[in-house]
């Protein structure tokens, strides 16, 4: 179901999911969505039983751990538990790379979801791409 992106096609699948969710649905400018961290990040893509890409996320080295970013699931596959599976897979891959400190900037409305996975808020709400976010951390 979830795989580390290792081919140009898998990277294209990840970008297309992000464009659908962040650019089309949430109005993030494309030039801000694709950034300078693409080449250093570990990207993950989720494929359903029909081999249709439905989810993506990435992480990159950050401070004394990793920063999880660009977590997205297409609308047709939301609210079915797949977000938890995606996050578990991202965390497993990070652990396998010997990272224990996880950080992310959650969209504020998704804070309860990340809290249910063991993340804790730090700091205050801030705007990123005109969307309220909150920094969150988890130690494994």
CSV table of C-alpha atoms in Angstrom, one decimal:
chain,number,residue,atom,x,y,z
A,1,UNK,CA,0.0,0.0,0.0
A,2,UNK,CA,2.7,2.6,1.1
A,3,UNK,CA,6.0,2.7,-0.6
A,4,UNK,CA,9.1,4.9,-0.6
A,5,UNK,CA,9.2,6.8,-3.8
A,6,UNK,CA,12.2,5.5,-5.8
A,7,UNK,CA,11.3,6.3,-9.4
A,8,UNK,CA,10.4,9.4,-11.4
A,9,UNK,CA,6.8,8.0,-11.8
A,10,UNK,CA,6.4,7.6,-8.1
A,11,UNK,CA,7.6,11.2,-7.6
A,12,UNK,CA,5.2,12.4,-10.2
A,13,UNK,CA,2.4,10.6,-8.3
A,14,UNK,CA,3.4,12.3,-5.1
A,15,UNK,CA,3.5,15.7,-6.8
A,16,UNK,CA,0.1,15.2,-8.4
A,17,UNK,CA,-1.5,14.3,-5.0
A,18,UNK,CA,0.1,17.4,-3.5
A,19,UNK,CA,-1.1,19.6,-6.4
A,20,UNK,CA,-4.6,18.2,-6.0
A,21,UNK,CA,-4.8,18.7,-2.2
A,22,UNK,CA,-2.7,21.8,-1.5
A,23,UNK,CA,-2.8,23.8,-4.8
A,24,UNK,CA,-6.3,23.0,-6.1
A,25,UNK,CA,-8.2,22.5,-2.8
A,26,UNK,CA,-6.4,24.8,-0.5
A,27,UNK,CA,-5.1,27.5,-2.9
A,28,UNK,CA,-1.4,27.2,-2.2
A,29,UNK,CA,0.6,28.6,-5.1
A,30,UNK,CA,2.4,25.9,-7.0
A,31,UNK,CA,5.7,27.7,-6.8
A,32,UNK,CA,5.5,27.4,-3.0
A,33,UNK,CA,4.3,23.8,-2.9
A,34,UNK,CA,7.3,22.4,-4.8
A,35,UNK,CA,10.3,23.5,-2.9
A,36,UNK,CA,14.1,23.3,-2.4
A,37,UNK,CA,13.8,20.3,-0.1
A,38,UNK,CA,12.4,17.9,-2.7
A,39,UNK,CA,15.7,16.3,-3.5
A,40,UNK,CA,16.8,15.7,0.2
A,41,UNK,CA,13.5,14.5,1.5
A,42,UNK,CA,12.4,10.9,1.7
A,43,UNK,CA,9.0,10.7,-0.1
A,44,UNK,CA,6.3,8.1,0.4
A,45,UNK,CA,3.3,7.3,-1.8
A,46,UNK,CA,0.2,5.3,-1.0
A,47,UNK,CA,-1.5,3.2,-3.7
A,48,UNK,CA,-4.9,1.6,-3.4
A,49,UNK,CA,-5.9,-1.9,-4.5
A,50,UNK,CA,-6.4,-0.6,-8.1
A,51,UNK,CA,-2.8,0.9,-8.0
A,52,UNK,CA,-4.2,4.4,-7.9
A,53,UNK,CA,-2.0,6.8,-5.9
A,54,UNK,CA,-4.1,8.3,-3.1
A,55,UNK,CA,-1.7,9.6,-0.4
A,56,UNK,CA,1.7,11.1,0.0
A,57,UNK,CA,4.0,12.5,2.7
A,58,UNK,CA,7.7,13.2,3.1
A,59,UNK,CA,10.3,13.8,5.7
A,60,UNK,CA,13.7,15.4,5.7
A,61,UNK,CA,16.5,15.8,8.2
A,62,UNK,CA,15.7,18.7,10.6
A,63,UNK,CA,17.6,19.8,13.7
A,64,UNK,CA,18.2,16.6,15.7
A,65,UNK,CA,15.5,14.6,13.9
A,66,UNK,CA,13.2,14.8,11.0
A,67,UNK,CA,10.5,17.1,9.8
A,68,UNK,CA,7.4,15.4,8.4
A,69,UNK,CA,5.8,17.5,5.6
A,70,UNK,CA,3.4,17.5,2.7
A,71,UNK,CA,1.1,14.9,4.2
A,72,UNK,CA,-1.9,14.6,1.9
A,73,UNK,CA,-4.7,12.2,1.0
A,74,UNK,CA,-7.0,12.8,-1.9
A,75,UNK,CA,-10.6,13.5,-1.0
A,76,UNK,CA,-12.0,10.2,-2.1
A,77,UNK,CA,-9.8,8.3,0.3
A,78,UNK,CA,-10.2,10.5,3.5
A,79,UNK,CA,-11.9,9.6,6.7
A,80,UNK,CA,-11.1,5.9,6.4
A,81,UNK,CA,-8.1,5.4,8.7
A,82,UNK,CA,-5.6,5.8,5.9
A,83,UNK,CA,-4.1,8.9,7.4
A,84,UNK,CA,-3.0,6.9,10.5
A,85,UNK,CA,-1.6,4.2,8.3
A,86,UNK,CA,0.4,6.8,6.2
A,87,UNK,CA,1.8,8.4,9.4
A,88,UNK,CA,2.7,5.0,10.8
A,89,UNK,CA,4.6,4.2,7.7
A,90,UNK,CA,6.4,7.5,7.6
A,91,UNK,CA,7.4,7.0,11.2
A,92,UNK,CA,8.6,3.5,10.6
A,93,UNK,CA,10.8,4.6,7.7
A,94,UNK,CA,12.2,7.4,9.9
A,95,UNK,CA,13.0,4.9,12.7
A,96,UNK,CA,14.7,2.6,10.2
A,97,UNK,CA,16.9,5.5,9.3
A,98,UNK,CA,17.7,5.9,13.0
A,99,UNK,CA,15.7,9.1,13.6
A,100,UNK,CA,13.8,9.4,16.9
A,101,UNK,CA,12.7,13.0,17.0
A,102,UNK,CA,9.8,13.9,14.8
A,103,UNK,CA,8.5,17.4,14.1
A,104,UNK,CA,5.8,18.7,11.8
A,105,UNK,CA,3.8,21.9,11.2
A,106,UNK,CA,0.2,20.7,11.3
A,107,UNK,CA,-2.7,22.6,9.8
A,108,UNK,CA,-4.5,23.6,12.9
A,109,UNK,CA,-7.7,21.8,12.1
A,110,UNK,CA,-5.7,18.6,11.9
A,111,UNK,CA,-4.2,19.0,15.4
A,112,UNK,CA,-6.5,16.5,17.1
A,113,UNK,CA,-5.5,13.9,14.5
A,114,UNK,CA,-1.8,14.3,15.2
A,115,UNK,CA,-2.4,14.4,18.9
A,116,UNK,CA,-4.2,11.0,18.6
A,117,UNK,CA,-0.9,9.8,17.2
A,118,UNK,CA,1.2,11.0,20.1
A,119,UNK,CA,2.3,14.4,18.8
A,120,UNK,CA,2.4,17.4,21.2
A,121,UNK,CA,2.0,21.0,20.3
A,122,UNK,CA,4.7,23.5,20.9
A,123,UNK,CA,4.5,27.3,20.4
A,124,UNK,CA,1.7,29.4,19.1
A,125,UNK,CA,-0.5,29.2,16.0
A,126,UNK,CA,1.1,30.7,13.0
A,127,UNK,CA,0.1,31.3,9.3
A,128,UNK,CA,1.7,29.4,6.5
A,129,UNK,CA,0.3,30.0,3.1
A,130,UNK,CA,-2.6,31.8,4.8
A,131,UNK,CA,-3.5,28.6,6.6
A,132,UNK,CA,-3.3,28.3,10.4
A,133,UNK,CA,-0.6,25.9,11.6
A,134,UNK,CA,0.8,24.7,14.8
A,135,UNK,CA,4.2,23.1,15.4
A,136,UNK,CA,4.1,19.6,16.9
A,137,UNK,CA,6.7,17.1,18.1
A,138,UNK,CA,6.9,13.4,18.9
A,139,UNK,CA,9.8,11.4,20.4
A,140,UNK,CA,10.0,7.7,19.6
